[in-house]
CSV table of C-alpha atoms and ligand atoms in Angstrom, one decimal:
chain,number,residue,atom,x,y,z
A,1,MET,CA,12.8,-62.9,13.4
A,2,THR,CA,12.9,-59.2,12.4
A,3,GLU,CA,16.1,-57.5,13.2
A,4,PRO,CA,15.7,-55.2,16.1
A,5,GLY,CA,17.7,-52.5,14.3
A,6,ILE,CA,15.3,-52.2,11.4
A,7,SER,CA,12.2,-52.1,13.5
A,8,ARG,CA,13.8,-49.5,15.8
A,9,ARG,CA,14.6,-47.4,12.8
A,10,SER,CA,11.1,-47.6,11.3
A,11,PHE,CA,9.8,-46.8,14.8
A,12,LEU,CA,12.0,-43.7,15.0
A,13,ASP,CA,11.0,-42.7,11.4
A,14,ARG,CA,7.4,-42.9,12.4
A,15,LEU,CA,8.1,-40.9,15.5
A,16,LEU,CA,9.9,-38.3,13.5
A,17,GLY,CA,7.0,-38.1,11.0
A,18,LEU,CA,4.5,-37.7,13.8
A,19,GLY,CA,6.7,-35.0,15.3
A,20,VAL,CA,6.8,-33.1,12.0
A,21,LEU,CA,3.0,-33.4,11.6
A,22,ALA,CA,2.4,-32.2,15.1
A,23,TRP,CA,4.8,-29.3,14.6
A,24,LEU,CA,3.1,-28.4,11.3
A,25,GLY,CA,-0.3,-28.6,12.9
A,26,SER,CA,0.7,-26.4,15.8
A,27,VAL,CA,1.9,-23.8,13.3
A,28,ILE,CA,-0.9,-23.9,10.8
A,29,TYR,CA,-3.8,-24.3,13.2
A,30,PRO,CA,-3.3,-20.9,15.0
A,31,VAL,CA,-2.8,-19.2,11.6
A,32,VAL,CA,-6.0,-20.6,10.2
A,33,GLU,CA,-7.8,-19.6,13.4
A,34,TYR,CA,-6.3,-16.2,13.2
A,35,PHE,CA,-7.9,-15.6,9.8
A,36,LYS,CA,-11.4,-16.2,11.2
A,37,THR,CA,-12.7,-12.8,12.1
A,38,PRO,CA,-14.3,-12.7,15.5
A,39,PRO,CA,-17.8,-11.1,15.6
A,40,GLN,CA,-17.5,-7.4,16.1
A,41,GLY,CA,-19.3,-6.3,19.2
A,42,GLU,CA,-22.4,-4.8,17.6
A,43,ALA,CA,-25.4,-6.4,19.2
A,44,GLU,CA,-28.1,-7.7,16.9
A,45,VAL,CA,-30.4,-4.7,16.3
A,46,THR,CA,-34.1,-5.5,16.7
A,47,SER,CA,-35.6,-2.1,16.0
A,48,VAL,CA,-34.6,1.3,14.6
A,49,VAL,CA,-36.2,4.6,13.8
A,50,ALA,CA,-36.1,4.8,10.0
A,51,THR,CA,-37.2,8.3,9.6
A,52,LYS,CA,-39.8,10.9,10.6
A,53,ILE,CA,-43.3,10.3,9.3
A,54,GLN,CA,-43.6,13.8,7.9
A,55,SER,CA,-40.8,13.2,5.4
A,56,VAL,CA,-42.4,10.0,3.9
A,57,LYS,CA,-44.2,10.7,0.6
A,58,PRO,CA,-46.4,8.1,-1.0
A,59,ASN,CA,-44.9,6.1,-3.8
A,60,SER,CA,-41.3,6.4,-2.6
A,61,GLY,CA,-38.6,4.4,-0.9
A,62,LEU,CA,-35.8,4.9,1.5
A,63,VAL,CA,-32.8,2.8,2.2
A,64,PHE,CA,-31.6,3.1,5.8
A,65,ARG,CA,-29.3,1.3,8.2
A,66,PHE,CA,-30.7,-1.5,10.2
A,67,GLY,CA,-27.9,-2.7,12.4
A,68,ARG,CA,-25.3,-4.2,10.2
A,69,GLU,CA,-27.4,-4.4,7.1
A,70,PRO,CA,-29.3,-2.1,4.9
A,71,ALA,CA,-33.1,-2.1,5.0
A,72,ILE,CA,-35.7,-0.4,2.8
A,73,LEU,CA,-38.8,1.5,3.8
A,74,VAL,CA,-41.4,1.6,1.1
A,75,SER,CA,-44.4,3.8,1.0
A,76,GLY,CA,-46.8,2.4,-1.6
A,77,PRO,CA,-48.9,4.6,-4.0
A,78,ASP,CA,-51.6,4.3,-1.4
A,79,GLY,CA,-49.3,5.5,1.3
A,80,LYS,CA,-49.1,2.2,3.1
A,81,LEU,CA,-45.8,1.7,4.8
A,82,ARG,CA,-43.8,-1.5,4.5
A,83,ALA,CA,-40.2,-2.4,5.3
A,84,PHE,CA,-37.9,-5.1,4.2
A,85,SER,CA,-34.3,-6.1,4.4
A,86,ALA,CA,-32.7,-4.3,1.4
A,87,THR,CA,-30.3,-7.2,0.7
A,88,CYS,CA,-31.3,-8.8,-2.5
A,89,THR,CA,-31.9,-12.5,-2.1
A,90,HIS,CA,-29.9,-13.2,-5.3
A,91,LEU,CA,-26.4,-12.0,-4.7
A,92,GLN,CA,-26.8,-9.5,-1.9
A,93,CYS,CA,-26.9,-6.2,-3.8
A,94,THR,CA,-28.9,-3.4,-2.2
A,95,VAL,CA,-32.3,-3.0,-3.7
A,96,GLN,CA,-34.1,0.3,-4.3
A,97,TYR,CA,-37.7,1.5,-4.9
A,98,ARG,CA,-38.6,2.4,-8.4
A,99,ASN,CA,-41.5,4.8,-8.3
A,100,ASP,CA,-41.9,4.6,-12.1
A,101,LEU,CA,-42.6,0.9,-11.8
A,102,GLN,CA,-44.0,0.9,-8.3
A,103,LYS,CA,-41.8,-2.1,-7.6
A,104,ILE,CA,-38.7,-2.8,-5.6
A,105,TYR,CA,-35.9,-3.2,-7.9
A,106,CYS,CA,-32.3,-4.6,-7.8
A,107,ALA,CA,-30.0,-3.0,-10.3
A,108,CYS,CA,-27.4,-5.6,-10.2
A,109,HIS,CA,-29.2,-8.2,-12.4
A,110,ASN,CA,-32.6,-6.6,-12.9
A,111,GLY,CA,-34.3,-8.4,-10.1
A,112,MET,CA,-37.8,-7.3,-9.3
A,113,TYR,CA,-40.0,-7.6,-6.2
A,114,ASP,CA,-43.5,-6.4,-5.6
A,115,LEU,CA,-44.6,-4.1,-2.8
A,116,ASN,CA,-45.0,-7.1,-0.5
A,117,GLY,CA,-41.4,-8.1,-1.2
A,118,ARG,CA,-42.3,-11.1,-3.3
A,119,ASN,CA,-39.8,-11.9,-6.0
A,120,LEU,CA,-41.5,-11.2,-9.3
A,121,ALA,CA,-38.9,-11.3,-12.0
A,122,GLY,CA,-35.2,-11.7,-12.6
A,123,PRO,CA,-32.8,-14.0,-10.7
A,124,PRO,CA,-33.9,-13.4,-7.1
A,125,PRO,CA,-34.9,-16.8,-5.7
A,126,ARG,CA,-36.7,-15.8,-2.5
A,127,PRO,CA,-38.8,-12.9,-1.3
A,128,LEU,CA,-37.2,-10.1,0.8
A,129,THR,CA,-37.3,-10.6,4.5
A,130,GLU,CA,-40.1,-8.4,5.8
A,131,PHE,CA,-39.9,-6.1,8.9
A,132,GLN,CA,-42.6,-4.6,10.9
A,133,VAL,CA,-43.5,-0.9,10.6
A,134,THR,CA,-45.1,1.1,13.4
A,135,VAL,CA,-45.5,4.8,13.8
A,136,LYS,CA,-44.8,6.1,17.3
A,137,GLY,CA,-45.5,9.7,17.5
A,138,ASP,CA,-43.4,11.2,14.7
A,139,ASP,CA,-41.1,8.3,14.4
A,140,VAL,CA,-41.4,5.5,11.8
A,141,VAL,CA,-40.1,2.5,13.8
A,142,VAL,CA,-39.0,-0.6,11.9
A,143,SER,CA,-38.5,-3.8,13.9
A,144,ARG,CA,-37.8,-7.4,13.2
A,145,THR,CA,-40.9,-9.5,13.3
B,1,MET,CA,38.8,-14.4,-21.0
B,2,THR,CA,39.3,-14.6,-17.3
B,3,GLU,CA,42.8,-13.2,-17.8
B,4,ARG,CA,41.7,-10.1,-19.6
B,5,ALA,CA,39.1,-9.1,-17.1
B,6,SER,CA,40.1,-6.4,-14.7
B,7,GLY,CA,38.5,-3.8,-12.5
B,8,PRO,CA,34.9,-4.5,-11.3
B,9,MET,CA,34.6,-7.7,-13.3
B,10,ARG,CA,37.6,-9.2,-11.6
B,11,TRP,CA,36.4,-7.9,-8.3
B,12,ILE,CA,33.1,-9.8,-8.8
B,13,ARG,CA,34.8,-12.9,-10.1
B,14,GLU,CA,37.0,-13.2,-7.1
B,15,ARG,CA,33.9,-13.3,-4.9
B,16,PHE,CA,31.3,-15.1,-7.1
B,17,ASN,CA,31.9,-17.3,-10.0
B,18,ILE,CA,29.8,-15.8,-12.8
B,19,ASP,CA,31.5,-17.7,-15.6
B,20,PRO,CA,29.0,-20.5,-15.7
B,21,LEU,CA,26.2,-17.9,-16.1
B,22,ILE,CA,27.9,-16.1,-18.9
B,23,GLU,CA,28.8,-19.5,-20.5
B,24,PHE,CA,25.1,-20.5,-20.2
B,25,ALA,CA,23.8,-17.2,-21.7
B,26,SER,CA,26.2,-17.3,-24.6
B,27,HIS,CA,25.1,-20.8,-25.6
B,28,LYS,CA,21.4,-20.4,-25.0
B,29,GLN,CA,19.4,-20.6,-28.2
B,30,VAL,CA,15.8,-19.9,-29.0
B,31,PRO,CA,14.0,-21.9,-31.7
B,32,GLU,CA,13.1,-19.7,-34.7
B,33,TRP,CA,9.9,-20.5,-36.5
B,34,ARG,CA,6.6,-18.9,-37.3
B,35,GLY,CA,5.4,-19.6,-33.8
B,36,SER,CA,8.4,-17.7,-32.2
B,37,PHE,CA,6.3,-14.6,-32.1
B,38,TRP,CA,4.2,-16.0,-29.3
B,39,TYR,CA,7.3,-16.6,-27.1
B,40,TYR,CA,7.4,-12.9,-26.4
B,41,PHE,CA,4.2,-12.8,-24.5
B,42,GLY,CA,5.8,-14.5,-21.5
B,43,GLY,CA,8.4,-11.8,-21.4
B,44,VAL,CA,5.7,-9.1,-21.9
B,45,SER,CA,3.8,-10.5,-18.9
B,46,LEU,CA,6.9,-10.5,-16.9
B,47,PHE,CA,7.5,-6.9,-17.8
B,48,LEU,CA,4.0,-5.9,-16.9
B,49,PHE,CA,4.4,-7.6,-13.6
B,50,ILE,CA,7.5,-5.5,-12.9
B,51,VAL,CA,5.5,-2.4,-13.8
B,52,GLN,CA,2.9,-3.5,-11.3
B,53,VAL,CA,5.4,-3.9,-8.6
B,54,VAL,CA,7.0,-0.5,-9.2
B,55,SER,CA,3.7,1.4,-9.6
B,56,GLY,CA,2.2,-0.5,-6.7
B,57,ILE,CA,5.0,0.5,-4.4
B,58,LEU,CA,4.6,4.1,-5.5
B,59,LEU,CA,0.8,3.9,-4.7
B,60,LEU,CA,1.7,2.4,-1.3
B,61,MET,CA,3.4,5.7,-0.4
B,62,TYR,CA,0.0,7.4,-0.1
B,63,TYR,CA,-2.7,4.8,0.0
B,64,GLN,CA,-4.5,4.2,3.4
B,65,PRO,CA,-7.0,1.4,3.7
B,66,GLY,CA,-10.0,2.1,5.9
B,67,GLU,CA,-13.6,3.3,5.6
B,68,LYS,CA,-12.8,6.9,5.9
B,69,THR,CA,-9.4,6.9,4.2
B,70,ALA,CA,-9.3,4.4,1.3
B,71,TYR,CA,-11.4,6.4,-1.2
B,72,GLU,CA,-10.0,9.7,0.1
B,73,SER,CA,-6.4,8.7,-0.2
B,74,VAL,CA,-6.9,7.4,-3.8
B,75,ARG,CA,-8.6,10.7,-4.6
B,76,PHE,CA,-5.7,12.5,-3.0
B,77,ILE,CA,-3.3,10.5,-5.2
B,78,VAL,CA,-5.1,11.3,-8.4
B,79,THR,CA,-5.9,14.9,-7.7
B,80,LYS,CA,-3.1,16.3,-5.5
B,81,VAL,CA,0.0,14.2,-5.8
B,82,ARG,CA,2.2,15.2,-8.7
B,83,PHE,CA,1.8,12.5,-11.4
B,84,GLY,CA,-0.3,10.6,-9.0
B,85,TRP,CA,-3.0,10.2,-11.6
B,86,LEU,CA,-0.4,8.8,-14.0
B,87,VAL,CA,0.9,6.2,-11.5
B,88,ARG,CA,-2.6,5.1,-10.6
B,89,SER,CA,-3.7,5.0,-14.2
B,90,ILE,CA,-0.6,3.0,-15.1
B,91,HIS,CA,-1.2,0.6,-12.3
B,92,SER,CA,-4.8,-0.1,-13.4
B,93,TRP,CA,-4.0,-0.3,-17.1
B,94,ALA,CA,-1.0,-2.5,-16.6
B,95,ALA,CA,-3.1,-4.8,-14.4
B,96,ASN,CA,-5.5,-5.3,-17.3
B,97,LEU,CA,-2.8,-5.7,-19.9
B,98,PHE,CA,-1.0,-8.2,-17.7
B,99,ILE,CA,-4.1,-10.4,-17.5
B,100,LEU,CA,-4.5,-10.1,-21.3
B,101,SER,CA,-0.9,-10.9,-22.0
B,102,ALA,CA,-0.9,-13.8,-19.6
B,103,PHE,CA,-4.0,-15.2,-21.3
B,104,ILE,CA,-2.4,-14.9,-24.7
B,105,HIS,CA,0.7,-16.5,-23.3
B,106,MET,CA,-1.3,-19.4,-21.8
B,107,PHE,CA,-3.2,-20.1,-25.0
B,108,SER,CA,-0.1,-19.9,-27.2
B,109,VAL,CA,1.5,-22.5,-24.9
B,110,PHE,CA,-1.6,-24.5,-25.1
B,111,PHE,CA,-1.8,-24.5,-28.9
B,112,THR,CA,1.9,-25.1,-29.5
B,113,LYS,CA,1.6,-28.0,-27.0
B,114,ALA,CA,4.5,-26.5,-25.1
B,115,PHE,CA,3.0,-27.9,-21.8
B,116,ARG,CA,4.1,-31.4,-22.8
B,117,ARG,CA,6.8,-33.5,-21.1
B,118,PRO,CA,9.2,-32.3,-19.7
B,119,ARG,CA,7.5,-28.9,-19.3
B,120,GLU,CA,4.5,-29.9,-17.2
B,121,LEU,CA,5.8,-28.1,-14.2
B,122,THR,CA,6.1,-24.9,-16.2
B,123,TRP,CA,2.5,-25.2,-17.2
B,124,TYR,CA,1.3,-25.9,-13.7
B,125,SER,CA,3.3,-23.0,-12.3
B,126,GLY,CA,2.1,-20.7,-15.1
B,127,PHE,CA,-1.5,-21.6,-14.4
B,128,LEU,CA,-1.0,-20.8,-10.7
B,129,LEU,CA,0.6,-17.5,-11.7
B,130,LEU,CA,-2.5,-16.6,-13.8
B,131,ALA,CA,-4.8,-17.6,-10.9
B,132,LEU,CA,-2.8,-15.4,-8.6
B,133,GLY,CA,-3.0,-12.6,-11.2
B,134,LEU,CA,-6.8,-12.9,-11.1
B,135,GLY,CA,-6.6,-12.8,-7.3
B,136,PHE,CA,-4.5,-9.6,-7.6
B,137,GLY,CA,-7.2,-8.1,-9.9
B,138,PHE,CA,-10.1,-9.1,-7.6
B,139,SER,CA,-8.4,-7.8,-4.4
B,140,GLY,CA,-7.0,-4.7,-6.0
B,141,TYR,CA,-10.4,-3.7,-7.5
B,142,LEU,CA,-11.9,-3.1,-4.0
B,143,LEU,CA,-9.0,-1.0,-2.6
B,144,PRO,CA,-10.3,2.4,-3.9
B,145,TRP,CA,-13.5,1.6,-2.1
B,146,ASN,CA,-15.8,3.0,-4.7
B,147,THR,CA,-19.4,2.1,-5.3
B,148,LEU,CA,-18.9,-0.2,-8.3
B,149,ALA,CA,-16.0,-2.1,-6.6
B,150,TYR,CA,-18.0,-2.4,-3.4
B,151,PHE,CA,-21.0,-4.1,-5.0
B,152,ALA,CA,-18.9,-6.1,-7.4
B,153,THR,CA,-17.0,-7.5,-4.4
B,154,LYS,CA,-20.2,-8.2,-2.7
B,155,VAL,CA,-21.6,-10.1,-5.7
B,156,GLY,CA,-18.3,-11.8,-6.4
B,157,THR,CA,-17.9,-13.1,-2.9
B,158,THR,CA,-21.6,-14.1,-2.6
B,159,ILE,CA,-21.1,-16.3,-5.7
B,160,VAL,CA,-18.5,-18.3,-3.8
B,161,ALA,CA,-21.0,-18.7,-0.9
B,162,VAL,CA,-23.5,-20.5,-3.1
B,163,LEU,CA,-21.3,-23.6,-3.0
B,164,PRO,CA,-22.8,-26.0,-0.6
B,165,GLY,CA,-20.8,-26.7,2.5
B,166,VAL,CA,-17.5,-25.0,1.8
B,167,GLY,CA,-18.9,-21.8,0.2
B,168,GLU,CA,-19.9,-19.9,3.4
B,169,PRO,CA,-16.7,-20.4,5.3
B,170,ILE,CA,-14.6,-19.4,2.3
B,171,MET,CA,-16.8,-16.3,1.8
B,172,GLU,CA,-16.4,-15.3,5.4
B,173,LEU,CA,-12.7,-15.9,5.2
B,174,LEU,CA,-12.4,-13.6,2.2
B,175,ARG,CA,-14.7,-11.0,3.7
B,176,ALA,CA,-13.2,-11.2,7.1
B,177,GLY,CA,-16.8,-11.4,8.5
B,178,LYS,CA,-20.3,-11.8,7.3
B,179,ASP,CA,-20.5,-8.6,5.2
B,180,VAL,CA,-18.3,-6.7,2.9
B,181,SER,CA,-17.0,-4.1,5.3
B,182,THR,CA,-13.8,-2.2,6.3
B,183,ALA,CA,-12.5,-5.5,7.6
B,184,THR,CA,-12.8,-6.9,4.1
B,185,LEU,CA,-10.9,-3.9,2.8
B,186,THR,CA,-8.1,-4.5,5.2
B,187,ARG,CA,-8.0,-8.2,4.4
B,188,PHE,CA,-7.9,-7.5,0.6
B,189,TYR,CA,-5.2,-5.0,1.2
B,190,GLY,CA,-3.1,-7.5,3.0
B,191,LEU,CA,-3.7,-10.0,0.3
B,192,HIS,CA,-2.9,-7.6,-2.4
B,193,VAL,CA,0.3,-6.1,-1.1
B,194,ALA,CA,1.8,-9.0,0.9
B,195,ILE,CA,0.4,-12.5,0.5
B,196,LEU,CA,-0.2,-12.5,-3.2
B,197,PRO,CA,3.1,-10.8,-4.1
B,198,ALA,CA,5.1,-13.2,-1.9
B,199,ALA,CA,3.4,-16.2,-3.5
B,200,PHE,CA,3.6,-14.8,-7.0
B,201,THR,CA,7.3,-14.1,-6.6
B,202,LEU,CA,8.1,-17.6,-5.4
B,203,ILE,CA,6.2,-19.3,-8.2
B,204,LEU,CA,7.5,-16.9,-10.8
B,205,GLY,CA,11.0,-17.8,-9.7
B,206,LEU,CA,10.3,-21.4,-10.2
B,207,HIS,CA,8.6,-20.7,-13.5
B,208,LEU,CA,11.5,-18.8,-14.9
B,209,MET,CA,14.0,-21.2,-13.6
B,210,LEU,CA,12.3,-24.1,-15.4
B,211,ILE,CA,12.1,-22.1,-18.6
B,212,GLN,CA,15.8,-21.2,-18.4
B,213,THR,CA,17.0,-24.7,-17.6
B,214,GLN,CA,14.7,-26.5,-20.1
B,215,GLY,CA,15.0,-24.0,-22.8
B,216,MET,CA,12.1,-22.9,-25.0
B,217,HIS,CA,9.8,-25.5,-26.4
B,218,GLU,CA,10.5,-26.5,-30.0
B,219,PRO,CA,7.8,-27.2,-32.6
B,220,GLU,CA,7.1,-30.8,-33.2
B,221,PRO,CA,7.7,-31.5,-36.0
B,222,TRP,CA,9.9,-28.6,-37.2
B,223,PRO,CA,8.2,-26.8,-40.1
B,224,GLY,CA,10.3,-27.7,-43.2
B,225,GLY,CA,11.9,-30.4,-41.2
B,226,LYS,CA,15.0,-28.4,-40.3
B,227,PRO,CA,15.5,-26.8,-36.9
B,228,ARG,CA,16.6,-23.2,-36.9
B,229,TYR,CA,17.7,-21.2,-33.9
B,230,MET,CA,18.5,-17.7,-32.8
B,231,PRO,CA,21.0,-16.8,-30.1
B,232,PHE,CA,19.3,-15.9,-26.9
B,233,PHE,CA,21.8,-13.2,-26.3
B,234,PRO,CA,21.8,-10.7,-27.8
B,235,ASN,CA,19.3,-11.4,-30.6
B,236,PHE,CA,16.3,-12.6,-28.5
B,237,VAL,CA,16.9,-10.4,-25.5
B,238,LEU,CA,17.2,-7.3,-27.7
B,239,ARG,CA,13.9,-8.1,-29.4
B,240,ASP,CA,12.4,-8.7,-26.0
B,241,LEU,CA,13.5,-5.3,-24.8
B,242,LEU,CA,12.3,-3.6,-27.9
B,243,LEU,CA,8.9,-5.1,-27.3
B,244,TRP,CA,8.9,-4.1,-23.7
B,245,LEU,CA,9.6,-0.5,-24.9
B,246,ILE,CA,6.6,-0.7,-27.2
B,247,VAL,CA,4.4,-2.1,-24.5
B,248,LEU,CA,5.5,0.7,-22.2
B,249,ASN,CA,4.5,3.2,-24.9
B,250,ILE,CA,1.1,1.6,-25.3
B,251,LEU,CA,0.7,1.7,-21.5
B,252,ALA,CA,1.6,5.4,-21.4
B,253,ILE,CA,-0.8,6.2,-24.2
B,254,LEU,CA,-3.6,4.4,-22.5
B,255,ALA,CA,-2.9,5.8,-19.1
B,256,VAL,CA,-2.7,9.4,-20.4
B,257,TRP,CA,-5.6,9.4,-22.8
B,258,PHE,CA,-7.9,7.1,-20.9
B,259,PRO,CA,-7.1,7.7,-17.3
B,260,TRP,CA,-8.8,5.2,-15.0
B,261,GLU,CA,-11.9,6.5,-13.3
B,262,LEU,CA,-12.4,6.6,-9.6
B,263,GLY,CA,-16.2,6.8,-9.4
B,264,SER,CA,-18.1,7.7,-6.3
B,265,LYS,CA,-17.4,6.5,-2.8
B,266,ALA,CA,-19.0,3.3,-1.7
B,267,ASP,CA,-22.0,3.6,0.6
B,268,PRO,CA,-22.8,0.3,2.2
B,269,PHE,CA,-26.2,1.7,3.1
B,270,GLY,CA,-27.1,3.0,-0.3
B,271,ALA,CA,-28.9,1.2,-3.2
B,272,ALA,CA,-26.7,-0.6,-5.8
B,273,PRO,CA,-26.3,1.4,-8.9
B,274,GLN,CA,-27.0,0.2,-12.4
B,275,GLY,CA,-24.3,-1.5,-14.4
B,276,ILE,CA,-22.6,-3.6,-11.8
B,277,LYS,CA,-20.1,-5.7,-13.7
B,278,PRO,CA,-17.0,-7.6,-12.8
B,279,GLU,CA,-13.7,-6.8,-14.5
B,280,TRP,CA,-13.7,-8.0,-18.1
B,281,TYR,CA,-11.6,-11.0,-17.3
B,282,PHE,CA,-14.3,-12.4,-15.0
B,283,LEU,CA,-17.1,-11.3,-17.4
B,284,PHE,CA,-17.3,-14.6,-19.3
B,285,THR,CA,-17.8,-16.6,-16.2
B,286,TYR,CA,-20.3,-14.2,-14.9
B,287,GLN,CA,-22.2,-14.0,-18.1
B,288,ALA,CA,-22.3,-17.7,-18.6
B,289,LEU,CA,-23.7,-18.2,-15.1
B,290,LYS,CA,-26.7,-16.1,-16.2
B,291,TYR,CA,-27.7,-18.7,-18.7
B,292,PHE,CA,-28.1,-21.4,-16.1
B,293,PRO,CA,-31.8,-21.8,-15.1
B,294,ALA,CA,-32.7,-21.1,-11.5
B,295,LYS,CA,-33.1,-24.8,-10.8
B,296,LEU,CA,-31.3,-27.7,-12.6
B,297,ALA,CA,-32.5,-31.1,-11.5
B,298,GLY,CA,-33.5,-29.7,-8.1
B,299,ILE,CA,-30.1,-28.0,-7.5
B,300,ASP,CA,-29.6,-24.2,-7.7
B,301,GLY,CA,-28.5,-23.4,-11.3
B,302,GLU,CA,-25.7,-21.2,-10.0
B,303,VAL,CA,-24.2,-24.0,-8.0
B,304,VAL,CA,-24.2,-26.2,-11.0
B,305,GLY,CA,-22.6,-23.5,-13.0
B,306,ILE,CA,-19.9,-22.8,-10.5
B,307,VAL,CA,-19.1,-26.5,-10.0
B,308,LEU,CA,-18.9,-26.9,-13.8
B,309,PHE,CA,-16.6,-24.0,-14.1
B,310,GLY,CA,-14.5,-25.4,-11.3
B,311,ILE,CA,-14.2,-28.8,-13.1
B,312,ALA,CA,-13.4,-27.1,-16.4
B,313,GLY,CA,-10.6,-25.1,-14.7
B,314,LEU,CA,-9.2,-28.1,-13.1
B,315,LEU,CA,-9.2,-30.0,-16.4
B,316,TRP,CA,-7.5,-27.1,-18.1
B,317,PHE,CA,-4.9,-27.1,-15.3
B,318,LEU,CA,-4.3,-30.8,-15.7
B,319,VAL,CA,-4.1,-30.8,-19.5
B,320,PRO,CA,-0.6,-32.4,-19.5
B,321,LEU,CA,-2.2,-35.5,-17.9
B,322,TRP,CA,-5.0,-36.1,-20.3
B,323,ASP,CA,-3.5,-34.9,-23.5
B,324,ALA,CA,-2.9,-38.2,-25.1
B,325,ARG,CA,-0.5,-38.2,-28.0
B,326,THR,CA,-1.7,-39.8,-31.1
B,327,PRO,CA,0.0,-43.1,-32.2
B,328,ARG,CA,2.4,-41.0,-34.4
B,329,GLY,CA,3.3,-39.2,-31.2
B,330,ILE,CA,2.9,-35.6,-32.3
B,331,ARG,CA,-0.3,-34.2,-33.5
B,332,ASN,CA,-3.4,-34.3,-31.4
B,333,ARG,CA,-6.3,-32.5,-33.1
B,334,PHE,CA,-8.6,-33.1,-30.2
B,335,ILE,CA,-6.6,-30.8,-28.0
B,336,ASN,CA,-6.8,-28.1,-30.7
B,337,TYR,CA,-10.6,-28.4,-30.9
B,338,VAL,CA,-10.8,-28.2,-27.1
B,339,GLY,CA,-8.6,-25.1,-27.1
B,340,ILE,CA,-10.6,-23.4,-29.9
B,341,THR,CA,-13.9,-24.1,-28.2
B,342,VAL,CA,-12.6,-22.5,-25.0
B,343,VAL,CA,-11.3,-19.5,-26.8
B,344,LEU,CA,-14.6,-19.0,-28.7
B,345,PHE,CA,-16.6,-19.5,-25.5
B,346,ILE,CA,-14.6,-16.9,-23.7
B,347,ILE,CA,-14.9,-14.4,-26.6
B,348,VAL,CA,-18.6,-14.9,-27.2
B,349,MET,CA,-19.5,-14.8,-23.5
B,350,THR,CA,-17.3,-11.7,-23.0
B,351,ALA,CA,-18.9,-10.0,-25.9
B,352,LEU,CA,-22.4,-10.8,-24.6
B,353,GLY,CA,-21.4,-9.6,-21.2
B,354,VAL,CA,-20.1,-6.3,-22.5
B,355,ARG,CA,-23.3,-5.5,-24.3
C,1,FES,S1,-28.1,-9.3,-6.7
C,1,FES,FE1,-30.1,-8.5,-7.0
C,1,FES,S2,-30.7,-9.4,-8.8
C,1,FES,FE2,-28.7,-10.2,-8.5
């Protein structure tokens, strides 16, 4: 027969251990949660006016703000307008338009995309996300597809 | 001795028994051999850390985190505040010298096998201190909120995110959100001036206590077969102080002649500039990652690279566990070859990265 004293002791030990664990949990859990940043109000943007049509020249690019992220409006040598997310698919640098190369270029690691946002050279693994461009009156409107 | 003391000494003695400390210091000895030179780099690192605390506190007097204030307040410090440029420059230079000195310290400990029993805990705590030092560097880099720092932080935190599963949550924890934003700046600020210093100070205390109680590692075997020692006080301490003075001079020369640049203010909605590079002490990792092909056995090359680096770092940390002594108990050439490979790797990759 086990001595009641010992089993009582080990029972108490276990209880104490559980208590300590519970206590630790109740301290650590809120702290960890505290570090998770809640989403900041800003509603998901679906469309913005990038610029005025008059100011867009052929063979040029413009980085503008699309909600929380940067986007790029590219006017090809033929004057055709396209827009993409300007966040490089490699490591999230902001891309730019190189009129000498007529390509979209990422300076961080020499990533290269063509005018359709397809990744051509360098480390980018995926094409840029494309947005829709419409001209409403004077405004160049870019929206999520 | 106790009898003779009077005045302040006696006043202190009556309240706190300092005799054991004095006793300890007067008997402490430092092994004297050709490797002794390397002992000083621990002290130099300590000195540079103190410089960082002091110059960091001075910067705190004016620095204001925030989208509209971070860059402006640093510019204010370096252009308007008397000697502000000097304080900021010293803080940046000492940070880099600290990492350099800590690296030298670590490798000298590695090659002299000073991490062996009973000094494993000193090695572990030292490794953690270096890791925290790198954390200081990474978080401090962003605080001036300039273009280079902004994109380097973006790239650096995105690299973490490529890890499957845990990567994204860690990245969001670091960035305080999905993007590098003012929230990130505030978080890095908190890390840089509160969390990291607290953790560093605790571990540093442990590290120093271990060194003091265990004494410096002695070469095995003693060159020439006969141990030689130098008294810790005053011989070693004076040399240490002299070296600190020299380091301070080097620091002053660097800070005055090569003041740290501030660059242009970060614009989260502008294109990334050419020449985004991490600080030199991250460069070798960063450069090595470039040599991984986009896909390796169906897995993203970068993921493979980061996992490999993680494993290598862990093995390095755990060296006291796998460093098997040879039957004769002392020399282990294998460890030396590992160390030399690592040093060469770091040097070559850094050189390639600088180019
Ligand atoms: S982040 Fe664009 S190429 Fe690496």
